[in-house]
Coordinates of C-alpha atoms and ligand atoms in Angstrom, one line a residue:
M6 CA 189.7 190.4 220.4
N7 CA 186.6 189.2 222.3
T8 CA 184.3 191.7 223.9
M9 CA 185.8 191.2 227.3
T10 CA 189.4 192.0 226.4
E11 CA 188.2 194.8 224.2
A12 CA 186.4 196.4 227.1
R13 CA 189.4 195.9 229.4
S14 CA 191.7 197.7 227.1
L15 CA 189.5 200.7 227.0
A16 CA 190.7 202.3 230.2
V17 CA 188.7 205.3 231.2
V18 CA 190.9 208.3 231.0
G19 CA 190.2 211.9 232.1
R20 CA 187.3 213.4 234.0
Q21 CA 184.0 212.3 232.7
K22 CA 180.4 211.6 233.5
M23 CA 179.7 208.1 234.9
T24 CA 177.7 206.3 237.6
P25 CA 179.3 205.5 240.9
S26 CA 179.0 201.8 240.0
E27 CA 181.0 202.5 236.9
A28 CA 183.5 204.6 238.9
F29 CA 183.9 201.7 241.4
V30 CA 184.4 199.0 238.7
E31 CA 186.8 201.2 236.7
T32 CA 188.9 201.8 239.8
L33 CA 189.2 198.0 240.1
V34 CA 190.2 197.8 236.5
A35 CA 192.8 200.5 237.0
H36 CA 194.3 198.4 239.8
G37 CA 194.5 195.4 237.6
V38 CA 191.8 193.4 239.4
K39 CA 190.8 190.3 237.5
D40 CA 189.1 188.3 240.2
V41 CA 186.7 189.2 243.0
F42 CA 185.5 186.6 245.6
G43 CA 182.1 186.9 247.2
I44 CA 178.5 185.9 247.5
V45 CA 176.0 187.8 245.4
G46 CA 173.9 190.5 247.1
S47 CA 171.4 193.1 246.1
A48 CA 173.6 195.8 247.9
Y49 CA 176.1 195.9 245.1
M50 CA 174.2 194.4 242.2
D51 CA 174.5 197.5 240.1
A52 CA 178.3 197.3 240.2
L53 CA 178.3 193.5 239.8
D54 CA 176.3 193.8 236.6
L55 CA 179.4 195.5 235.1
F56 CA 182.0 192.9 236.1
P57 CA 181.8 190.7 233.0
L58 CA 182.3 193.6 230.6
A59 CA 185.0 195.0 232.8
G60 CA 186.9 191.7 232.5
I61 CA 186.5 190.9 236.2
R62 CA 185.6 187.4 237.1
F63 CA 183.2 187.1 240.1
I64 CA 184.1 183.9 242.0
S65 CA 181.0 182.8 243.7
V66 CA 181.7 181.0 247.0
A67 CA 179.9 179.1 249.7
H68 CA 180.5 181.4 252.7
E69 CA 181.9 185.0 252.8
Q70 CA 184.6 183.9 255.3
G71 CA 185.8 181.6 252.5
A72 CA 185.8 184.5 250.1
G73 CA 188.0 186.5 252.5
H74 CA 190.5 183.7 252.9
M75 CA 190.5 183.1 249.1
A76 CA 191.4 186.8 248.6
D77 CA 194.1 186.3 251.2
G78 CA 195.6 183.3 249.4
Y79 CA 195.3 185.1 246.1
A80 CA 197.2 188.0 247.5
R81 CA 199.9 185.9 249.2
V82 CA 200.7 183.9 246.1
S83 CA 200.6 186.8 243.6
G84 CA 201.7 189.8 245.6
R85 CA 198.7 191.6 244.1
H86 CA 195.5 192.6 245.7
G87 CA 193.0 190.0 246.8
V88 CA 189.4 191.4 246.7
C89 CA 186.3 190.3 248.4
I90 CA 182.8 191.7 248.5
A91 CA 179.5 190.8 250.3
Q92 CA 176.0 191.8 251.1
N93 CA 175.6 194.5 253.8
G94 CA 175.1 193.2 257.4
P95 CA 175.4 189.4 257.6
G96 CA 177.5 189.0 254.5
V97 CA 179.9 191.6 255.8
T98 CA 180.0 190.3 259.4
N99 CA 181.1 187.0 257.9
F100 CA 184.3 188.7 256.7
V101 CA 185.5 189.5 260.2
T102 CA 187.5 186.3 260.8
S103 CA 189.0 186.2 257.4
T104 CA 190.0 189.9 257.6
A105 CA 191.7 189.4 261.0
A106 CA 193.6 186.4 259.5
A107 CA 194.7 188.5 256.5
Y108 CA 195.8 191.3 258.9
W109 CA 198.2 188.9 260.7
A110 CA 199.3 187.4 257.4
H111 CA 200.1 190.9 256.1
S112 CA 198.0 190.3 253.0
P113 CA 196.9 193.2 250.8
V114 CA 193.2 192.3 250.8
V115 CA 190.6 194.9 249.9
V116 CA 187.4 194.1 251.7
V117 CA 184.5 195.8 250.0
T118 CA 181.6 196.3 252.4
P119 CA 178.4 197.8 251.0
E120 CA 176.3 199.0 253.9
T121 CA 172.8 199.9 254.7
G122 CA 171.4 202.9 252.6
S123 CA 172.4 206.3 253.8
M124 CA 168.8 207.5 254.2
S125 CA 167.9 204.6 256.6
L126 CA 171.2 204.3 258.5
G127 CA 170.5 204.2 262.2
L128 CA 166.8 203.3 261.9
G129 CA 167.4 199.6 262.5
G130 CA 166.2 198.5 259.1
F131 CA 167.1 195.3 257.2
Q132 CA 170.7 193.9 257.5
E133 CA 172.1 196.8 259.4
T134 CA 175.1 196.9 261.6
E135 CA 177.9 199.4 262.1
Q136 CA 180.5 198.1 259.7
L137 CA 183.4 200.4 260.4
P138 CA 184.0 199.6 264.1
L139 CA 183.9 195.9 263.3
F140 CA 187.0 196.1 261.2
S141 CA 188.7 199.0 262.9
K142 CA 191.4 196.9 264.6
I143 CA 191.9 194.4 261.8
T144 CA 192.4 196.7 258.8
R145 CA 195.3 199.0 257.9
Y146 CA 192.9 201.6 256.5
Q147 CA 189.2 202.2 256.3
A148 CA 187.6 204.3 253.6
H149 CA 184.0 205.3 254.0
V150 CA 182.4 206.6 250.8
N151 CA 180.6 209.6 252.3
N152 CA 179.5 210.9 249.0
P153 CA 178.9 209.0 245.7
A154 CA 181.2 211.5 243.9
R155 CA 184.1 210.2 245.9
M156 CA 183.6 206.6 245.0
A157 CA 186.7 206.3 242.7
E158 CA 188.9 208.4 244.9
L159 CA 188.2 206.4 248.1
T160 CA 188.2 203.0 246.5
A161 CA 191.6 203.8 244.9
R162 CA 193.0 204.9 248.2
A163 CA 192.0 201.6 249.8
F164 CA 193.8 199.8 247.0
D165 CA 196.9 201.9 247.4
R166 CA 197.0 201.6 251.2
A167 CA 196.6 197.8 251.1
L168 CA 199.9 197.5 249.2
L169 CA 201.6 200.4 251.0
E170 CA 200.9 199.0 254.5
M171 CA 200.7 195.3 253.4
G172 CA 197.5 194.5 255.1
P173 CA 193.7 194.5 254.6
T174 CA 191.8 197.7 253.9
Q175 CA 188.1 198.3 253.8
V176 CA 185.9 200.3 251.5
N177 CA 182.5 200.9 253.1
I178 CA 179.9 202.0 250.7
P179 CA 176.3 203.0 251.5
R180 CA 174.3 200.9 249.1
D181 CA 172.4 203.8 247.6
F182 CA 175.7 205.4 246.6
F183 CA 176.2 203.0 243.8
Y184 CA 173.4 204.8 241.9
G185 CA 173.3 208.3 240.4
D186 CA 175.4 210.4 238.0
I187 CA 178.8 211.8 239.0
E188 CA 181.7 213.3 237.2
C189 CA 185.1 212.1 238.2
E190 CA 188.5 210.9 237.1
I191 CA 189.7 207.3 237.8
P192 CA 192.9 207.7 239.9
R193 CA 196.0 205.8 238.7
P194 CA 197.6 203.5 241.3
V195 CA 200.1 205.2 243.4
A196 CA 203.3 203.1 243.4
I197 CA 205.7 203.9 246.2
E198 CA 209.2 202.4 246.1
R199 CA 210.5 201.5 249.5
G200 CA 214.1 202.3 250.4
A201 CA 216.8 200.4 252.3
G202 CA 216.5 202.3 255.6
G203 CA 218.5 205.1 257.2
E204 CA 222.1 205.7 256.4
Q205 CA 223.3 205.6 260.0
A206 CA 221.3 202.4 260.7
L207 CA 222.8 200.7 257.6
T208 CA 226.3 201.8 258.7
D209 CA 225.8 200.5 262.2
A210 CA 224.3 197.2 260.9
A211 CA 227.2 196.7 258.5
T212 CA 229.7 197.3 261.3
L213 CA 228.0 194.8 263.6
L214 CA 227.9 192.2 260.8
A215 CA 231.6 192.8 259.8
E216 CA 232.7 192.4 263.4
S217 CA 230.5 189.4 264.1
R218 CA 232.1 186.0 264.6
F219 CA 228.9 184.0 264.4
P220 CA 226.3 185.8 262.4
V221 CA 222.9 184.2 261.8
I222 CA 220.2 185.4 259.4
V223 CA 216.5 185.0 260.1
C224 CA 214.5 185.4 256.9
G225 CA 210.9 186.4 257.4
G226 CA 207.8 187.0 255.3
G227 CA 209.1 190.5 254.5
T228 CA 211.9 188.9 252.4
I229 CA 209.2 187.2 250.4
M230 CA 207.0 190.2 250.0
A231 CA 210.0 192.3 248.9
E232 CA 211.0 189.6 246.4
G233 CA 214.3 189.7 248.2
Q234 CA 215.3 186.1 248.3
G235 CA 218.2 186.5 245.8
E236 CA 219.7 189.2 248.0
A237 CA 219.2 187.2 251.1
I238 CA 221.1 184.3 249.5
R239 CA 223.9 186.6 248.4
L240 CA 224.2 188.1 251.9
A241 CA 224.2 184.7 253.5
E242 CA 226.9 183.5 251.1
L243 CA 229.0 186.5 251.7
L244 CA 228.9 186.1 255.4
Q245 CA 228.7 182.3 255.1
A246 CA 226.0 182.6 257.8
P247 CA 223.4 180.0 258.7
V248 CA 219.9 181.1 257.7
C249 CA 216.8 180.3 259.7
S250 CA 213.3 180.9 258.4
S251 CA 210.9 182.7 260.7
Y252 CA 207.9 180.8 262.0
L253 CA 205.6 179.6 259.3
H254 CA 207.7 181.1 256.5
N255 CA 209.6 178.0 255.5
D256 CA 209.5 179.3 251.9
S257 CA 211.6 182.4 252.8
F258 CA 214.9 180.8 252.0
P259 CA 215.5 177.8 249.6
A260 CA 215.5 174.7 251.8
G261 CA 218.1 172.9 249.6
H262 CA 220.7 175.7 250.1
A263 CA 223.7 174.6 252.1
L264 CA 223.2 177.4 254.6
A265 CA 219.4 176.8 255.0
C266 CA 218.7 175.5 258.5
G267 CA 214.9 175.5 258.5
P268 CA 212.2 177.2 260.5
L269 CA 212.4 178.6 264.1
G270 CA 209.4 178.2 266.4
Y271 CA 206.7 175.7 267.0
H272 CA 207.6 172.3 265.5
G273 CA 210.4 174.0 263.7
S274 CA 214.0 172.7 263.0
K275 CA 216.2 171.9 266.0
A276 CA 219.2 172.7 263.8
A277 CA 217.9 176.3 263.2
M278 CA 217.3 176.7 267.0
R279 CA 220.7 175.3 268.1
L280 CA 222.5 177.4 265.5
I281 CA 220.8 180.7 266.3
A282 CA 221.5 180.0 270.0
R283 CA 225.2 180.4 269.2
A284 CA 224.8 183.7 267.3
D285 CA 226.6 186.8 268.5
V286 CA 224.8 188.9 265.8
V287 CA 221.3 188.1 264.3
L288 CA 220.2 189.8 261.1
A289 CA 216.4 189.6 261.2
L290 CA 215.5 190.3 257.6
G291 CA 211.9 191.2 257.0
T292 CA 210.4 189.9 260.2
R293 CA 208.6 191.4 263.1
L294 CA 210.0 188.6 265.3
G295 CA 206.6 187.7 266.5
P296 CA 206.4 186.3 270.0
F297 CA 205.0 183.0 268.9
G298 CA 207.9 182.3 266.6
T299 CA 210.6 183.0 269.2
L300 CA 209.2 181.1 272.2
P301 CA 211.2 178.1 273.5
Q302 CA 210.4 174.8 271.7
Y303 CA 211.3 171.2 272.4
E304 CA 212.5 172.5 275.7
L305 CA 215.1 174.5 273.8
D306 CA 215.2 178.2 275.0
Y307 CA 217.1 179.1 271.8
W308 CA 216.7 182.8 271.5
P309 CA 220.2 184.4 271.9
N310 CA 219.4 187.0 274.5
D311 CA 223.0 188.3 274.5
A312 CA 223.3 188.6 270.7
K313 CA 223.1 191.9 269.0
I314 CA 219.9 191.9 266.9
I315 CA 219.7 193.9 263.6
Q316 CA 216.0 194.0 262.7
V317 CA 214.9 195.0 259.2
D318 CA 211.2 195.6 258.6
A319 CA 209.1 197.9 256.4
D320 CA 206.9 198.7 259.3
A321 CA 208.7 201.0 261.7
K322 CA 206.2 200.1 264.5
V323 CA 207.5 196.5 264.9
L324 CA 211.2 197.4 265.2
G325 CA 212.2 196.4 268.7
L326 CA 208.6 195.6 269.6
V327 CA 208.9 192.0 270.8
R328 CA 212.7 191.6 271.2
P329 CA 215.2 194.2 272.2
I330 CA 217.3 195.2 269.2
A331 CA 220.7 196.8 268.6
V332 CA 219.9 198.3 265.3
G333 CA 216.4 198.9 263.7
L334 CA 216.3 199.3 260.0
C335 CA 213.0 200.7 258.7
G336 CA 213.2 199.5 255.1
D337 CA 212.4 197.0 252.4
A338 CA 214.1 193.7 253.0
K339 CA 215.5 193.5 249.5
A340 CA 216.8 197.0 249.4
A341 CA 218.3 196.7 252.8
A342 CA 220.0 193.5 251.9
Q343 CA 221.4 195.1 248.8
A344 CA 222.7 198.1 250.8
L345 CA 224.3 195.8 253.3
L346 CA 225.9 193.8 250.6
A347 CA 227.4 197.0 249.1
R348 CA 228.7 198.1 252.5
L349 CA 230.2 194.7 253.3
A350 CA 231.7 193.9 249.9
S351 CA 235.0 195.6 250.5
R352 CA 235.3 195.0 254.3
T353 CA 237.2 192.4 256.2
L354 CA 234.7 190.1 257.8
A355 CA 235.6 188.7 261.2
C356 CA 233.3 185.7 260.5
H357 CA 235.6 184.6 257.7
A358 CA 238.3 183.7 260.2
N359 CA 236.3 180.8 261.7
L360 CA 234.4 179.9 258.5
S361 CA 235.2 176.2 258.3
E362 CA 234.3 175.7 262.0
R363 CA 230.9 177.5 261.5
L364 CA 230.1 175.6 258.3
A365 CA 231.0 172.3 260.0
A366 CA 228.6 173.2 262.8
V367 CA 225.8 174.0 260.3
K368 CA 226.4 170.7 258.6
A369 CA 226.5 168.7 261.8
E370 CA 223.4 170.3 263.3
K371 CA 221.4 169.8 260.1
A372 CA 222.5 166.2 259.8
A373 CA 221.6 165.6 263.5
W374 CA 218.1 167.1 263.0
E375 CA 217.5 165.1 259.8
A376 CA 218.5 161.9 261.6
E377 CA 216.4 162.7 264.6
L378 CA 213.4 163.4 262.4
E379 CA 213.9 160.3 260.3
G380 CA 213.8 158.2 263.4
W381 CA 210.9 160.0 264.9
T382 CA 208.2 157.9 263.5
H383 CA 205.6 158.4 266.2
E384 CA 205.0 160.4 269.4
T385 CA 206.6 158.8 272.4
D386 CA 204.7 160.4 275.4
A387 CA 202.7 157.9 277.4
W388 CA 199.3 159.1 276.3
S389 CA 200.2 159.0 272.6
V390 CA 201.7 155.5 272.9
G391 CA 198.6 154.2 274.6
A392 CA 196.2 155.9 272.1
A393 CA 198.1 154.7 269.1
S394 CA 198.4 151.1 270.4
N395 CA 194.7 150.7 270.2
S396 CA 194.6 151.9 266.6
S397 CA 195.4 150.3 263.3
A398 CA 195.6 153.7 261.7
M399 CA 198.7 155.4 260.3
H400 CA 201.1 157.5 262.5
P401 CA 200.7 161.2 261.6
R402 CA 204.4 161.8 261.4
Q403 CA 204.9 159.0 258.9
V404 CA 202.0 160.3 256.7
L405 CA 203.6 163.8 256.8
R406 CA 206.9 162.5 255.7
E407 CA 205.4 160.5 252.8
L408 CA 203.4 163.6 251.8
S409 CA 206.5 165.8 251.8
R410 CA 208.4 163.3 249.7
A411 CA 205.7 163.3 247.1
L412 CA 205.2 167.1 246.9
P413 CA 206.0 168.3 243.4
P414 CA 208.7 171.1 243.0
A415 CA 206.5 174.1 242.5
A416 CA 203.8 173.0 245.0
M417 CA 201.9 175.6 247.0
V418 CA 200.9 174.2 250.4
S419 CA 198.5 175.8 252.9
T420 CA 198.3 174.5 256.5
D421 CA 195.6 174.8 259.1
I422 CA 196.1 175.3 262.8
G423 CA 195.6 171.8 264.3
N424 CA 198.2 169.5 265.9
I425 CA 199.1 167.5 262.8
C426 CA 199.2 170.6 260.6
S427 CA 201.6 172.1 263.2
V428 CA 203.8 169.0 263.2
A429 CA 203.9 169.3 259.4
N430 CA 206.1 172.4 259.9
S431 CA 209.0 170.0 260.5
Y432 CA 208.5 168.3 257.2
L433 CA 207.6 171.1 254.8
R434 CA 210.5 172.3 252.6
F435 CA 210.3 174.7 249.8
E436 CA 212.7 175.9 247.1
Q437 CA 210.7 178.9 245.9
P438 CA 209.0 181.8 247.8
R439 CA 205.2 182.2 247.9
S440 CA 204.8 178.5 248.4
M441 CA 203.7 178.1 252.1
F442 CA 200.4 179.6 253.3
A443 CA 200.0 178.7 256.9
A444 CA 197.3 180.2 259.1
M445 CA 199.6 182.8 260.6
S446 CA 199.3 184.4 264.0
F447 CA 195.6 184.7 264.0
G448 CA 195.5 180.9 264.0
N449 CA 192.0 180.3 263.0
C450 CA 190.8 176.8 262.3
G451 CA 189.3 176.6 258.8
Y452 CA 192.0 178.9 257.2
A453 CA 193.9 176.5 255.0
F454 CA 191.3 175.2 252.5
P455 CA 189.8 178.4 251.2
T456 CA 193.2 180.0 251.2
I457 CA 194.6 177.4 248.9
V458 CA 191.6 177.8 246.6
G459 CA 192.4 181.5 246.3
A460 CA 196.0 180.8 245.7
R461 CA 195.0 178.4 242.9
A462 CA 192.9 181.1 241.3
A463 CA 196.0 183.4 241.2
A464 CA 198.4 180.7 240.1
P465 CA 196.5 178.1 238.1
E466 CA 199.7 176.6 236.8
R467 CA 201.0 175.5 240.3
P468 CA 199.9 172.4 242.2
A469 CA 197.7 173.5 245.2
I470 CA 197.5 171.4 248.3
A471 CA 195.8 172.1 251.7
Y472 CA 196.6 170.3 254.9
V473 CA 193.6 170.3 257.2
G474 CA 192.6 168.6 260.4
D475 CA 189.3 166.9 260.5
G476 CA 187.8 169.4 263.0
A477 CA 188.9 172.3 260.8
W478 CA 187.6 170.5 257.8
G479 CA 184.2 170.3 259.3
M480 CA 184.2 174.1 259.4
S481 CA 185.4 174.7 255.9
F482 CA 184.5 171.8 253.5
G483 CA 181.6 173.8 252.2
E484 CA 184.0 175.5 249.8
L485 CA 184.3 172.2 247.9
Q486 CA 181.2 173.6 246.1
T487 CA 183.4 176.5 245.0
C488 CA 186.1 174.3 243.7
V489 CA 183.7 172.3 241.6
R490 CA 181.5 175.1 240.4
E491 CA 184.2 177.6 239.7
Q492 CA 186.7 175.1 238.3
L493 CA 189.4 175.8 240.9
P494 CA 190.8 172.3 241.4
V495 CA 192.9 171.7 244.5
T496 CA 194.0 168.7 246.6
V497 CA 193.0 168.6 250.3
V498 CA 194.7 166.3 252.7
V499 CA 192.3 165.8 255.7
F500 CA 193.9 164.2 258.7
N501 CA 191.2 162.2 260.3
N502 CA 192.2 161.6 263.9
G503 CA 188.6 161.8 265.2
Q504 CA 189.3 164.7 267.5
W505 CA 190.1 168.4 267.9
G506 CA 193.5 167.2 268.6
A507 CA 195.5 170.3 269.4
E508 CA 193.1 171.2 272.2
K509 CA 192.8 167.6 273.4
K510 CA 196.5 167.7 274.0
N511 CA 195.9 170.4 276.6
H512 CA 193.4 168.1 278.3
V513 CA 196.0 165.4 278.3
D514 CA 198.9 167.6 279.6
F515 CA 197.0 169.9 282.0
Y516 CA 193.5 168.6 282.7
G517 CA 193.9 165.0 283.8
E518 CA 192.5 163.6 280.5
R519 CA 189.1 164.9 281.4
F520 CA 187.9 165.4 277.8
V521 CA 185.2 168.0 277.2
G522 CA 184.2 168.7 273.6
V523 CA 187.3 167.4 272.0
N524 CA 186.2 164.1 270.5
L525 CA 184.7 164.2 267.0
D526 CA 182.4 161.2 267.2
H527 CA 180.0 160.3 264.4
Q528 CA 181.9 162.1 261.7
P529 CA 180.8 161.4 258.2
S530 CA 183.1 159.7 255.8
W531 CA 184.9 162.8 254.4
A532 CA 185.8 160.9 251.3
A533 CA 182.1 160.1 250.7
V534 CA 181.1 163.7 251.4
A535 CA 183.6 164.9 248.8
T536 CA 182.2 162.5 246.2
A537 CA 178.7 163.6 247.0
M538 CA 179.8 167.2 246.4
G539 CA 181.2 166.5 243.0
A540 CA 184.8 166.2 243.9
E541 CA 186.9 163.0 244.2
G542 CA 187.3 161.4 247.6
R543 CA 189.7 158.7 248.8
R544 CA 190.1 157.2 252.2
I545 CA 193.8 156.3 252.7
E546 CA 194.7 153.7 255.4
Q547 CA 198.0 152.4 254.2
L548 CA 201.3 154.3 254.4
S549 CA 202.4 153.0 251.0
A550 CA 199.3 154.5 249.4
V551 CA 200.0 158.1 250.7
G552 CA 202.6 159.2 248.1
P553 CA 200.9 157.7 245.1
A554 CA 197.5 159.1 246.2
L555 CA 199.0 162.6 246.5
R556 CA 200.6 162.3 243.1
S557 CA 197.5 161.2 241.3
A558 CA 195.4 163.9 243.1
I559 CA 197.8 166.4 241.7
D560 CA 197.5 164.9 238.2
A561 CA 193.8 165.2 238.6
Q562 CA 194.2 169.0 239.3
R563 CA 195.5 169.3 235.7
E564 CA 192.2 167.7 234.5
G565 CA 190.2 170.2 236.6
R566 CA 189.3 167.8 239.4
T567 CA 189.5 168.5 243.2
T568 CA 190.4 165.6 245.4
V569 CA 190.0 165.0 249.2
L570 CA 192.4 162.5 250.6
E571 CA 191.1 161.4 253.9
M572 CA 194.1 160.1 255.9
M573 CA 193.1 157.7 258.7
V574 CA 195.6 158.5 261.4
T575 CA 196.0 157.5 265.1
P576 CA 194.9 160.0 267.8
E577 CA 198.5 160.5 269.0
L578 CA 199.5 164.1 269.6
G579 CA 202.6 166.1 269.1
D580 CA 203.9 168.9 271.4
P581 CA 201.2 171.4 272.3
F582 CA 200.8 174.9 271.1
R583 CA 200.6 176.8 274.3
R584 CA 202.5 175.1 277.0
D585 CA 203.6 178.7 277.8
A586 CA 200.1 179.9 278.3
L587 CA 198.5 177.2 280.3
A588 CA 198.8 176.3 284.0
L589 CA 197.8 173.3 286.1
P590 CA 194.3 173.7 287.5
R591 CA 193.9 175.2 291.0
R592 CA 190.4 174.8 292.6
H593 CA 189.1 176.4 295.8
L594 CA 185.5 175.2 295.8
A595 CA 184.8 171.8 297.3
K596 CA 182.6 170.6 294.4
Y597 CA 185.4 171.0 291.9
Q598 CA 188.2 169.4 294.0
S599 CA 188.3 166.3 291.8
T600 CA 189.6 168.5 288.9
A601 CA 192.4 170.1 291.0
S602 CA 195.9 169.3 290.0
R603 CA 197.5 166.5 292.1
R604 CA 201.0 167.4 290.8
Ligands
TPP7 C1 188.1 179.2 264.6 C2 188.8 178.5 265.7 N1 188.1 177.8 266.7 C3 188.8 177.2 267.7 C4 190.1 177.2 267.7 C5 190.9 176.5 268.8 N2 191.6 175.3 268.3 C6 192.9 175.4 268.0 S1 193.5 174.0 267.3 C7 192.0 173.3 267.5 C8 191.9 171.8 267.1 C9 192.1 171.5 265.7 O1 191.6 170.2 265.4 P1 191.7 169.5 264.0 O2 191.5 170.6 262.9 O3 190.9 168.3 263.9 O4 193.3 169.2 263.9 P2 194.1 168.2 264.9 O5 194.6 169.1 266.0 O6 193.2 167.2 265.3 O7 195.3 167.8 264.1 C10 191.1 174.1 268.0 C11 189.6 173.8 268.2 C12 190.8 177.9 266.7 N3 192.1 178.0 266.6 N4 190.1 178.5 265.7
MG8 MG1 191.6 166.3 264.3

């Protein structure tokens, strides 16, 4: 045994004398923490000093936002806590965006925020800001260590609550409270098993499903978090019900399964949308049915307003929140699916009467969507056709298809929030859960790359790929330093279309092509930047090179090398994000009349 494993195995048991730093670090050890992401800071140096002997790796990053996203990716792929820590004040404020993103991704991230010393708080000293209000709306729980003797207790609670409520929690620690002598016991993690939901709700849900003639299942992130994919498959097979994935959870049901219809929502699968439109009963398994994932797409207003919705979610507060429901089941997706299977096993199911008709519909809709996608080689709106005709670059859709064909089986893919990354949703298929890490409802540019770095830290055996637009890449490429320095090899696909494309699409559709701040002129060669930073960089201009380049970049990961594949693509743009939220411009003042809508 080396010193590190020896130290880890010696868990501190019973009440004893220690320093608060020791109490903090031992609490991390008790919760199985092996990696912490952050940037070094004097505020917590006394605890950091203990990390190596505690068997905790400190992953030193380029920007605290990156650390927060890495903790998020780490948590999403492993189902365990992701942990990040920073210097009080500016280091901690850099966590705000990543914490908000983790909140909407339902990631159990523990954000450790050392703060200004307790004896100078409020005096406006160095690196001081109020750190609790900043995170109050983007964490599930906030612990403020108000006395050094409570360090272990409050830190442990933040860890427990992150898993209990599936979201980020904060431990705020006045920096002087790491020092001193205390007596305490390190709390053991509190494991709480979730149940299937209420008896009556289960009975009502089973009855609705048994009587349904066209049941459709929507599998959400809750199915993944509950490790309930096997139960979802059994339930789908029992009912012979088509299964849609909720928005950006393409990994919630195996894409190769005969009943899998693909994702709902923005750039999702038309097959999924057309089939759910026919449902008389929808079983929403582990999904809050977020508004963005149920909006009309491709001019299909697919949500079945007359269907009876059974919604299963571990968070009671989201039941019926966005869409009216017939039955709300506050429970774990896996346990609820098991309970429904048990209740349905011996019942006559109305949906078996028209089984062949339904399966034929599933097959036909899937085939039609695949054929449409296959033939959809470029965007066909007038602006895109014009923009692409002046360009010798590759069509984004064709690049996306080549990439998806070259993805290895256990690949983990994170996607950013741009136009091309959103179109990627049509092409990304997964057979196993915990494979897709999209910027979820918070939708911040710059999410995908650090998130995949964190995922790679948690699952070093799995190929790790990030899809990033060139604008978002400009925000986040700094973490290439982390990949190289910390030996966390990933592959980044940067879509170089020379623009903040997703927003440019709004200028095209609503603002008469009056472009303000959307063109990314004078970009550096991102391939050259990667090389300068100690990674590999390749500029890809030919479609035939896309698949081979991805495969060799994934091979390079095995040798510890990070690669940036800069895909030179046309500026054409797919359907916009927020057609629902924009309006044609009205102007009253004479000086602005030239910008008023003529339509
Ligand atoms: C942090 C942040 N800033 C701004 C936005 C608004 N925004 C949404 S998509 C987008 C454009 C993304 O451009 P790029 O990453 O180049 O991808 P593309 O759309 O060109 O494929 C912007 C600026 C955002 N979502 N997040
Ligand atoms: Mg772009």
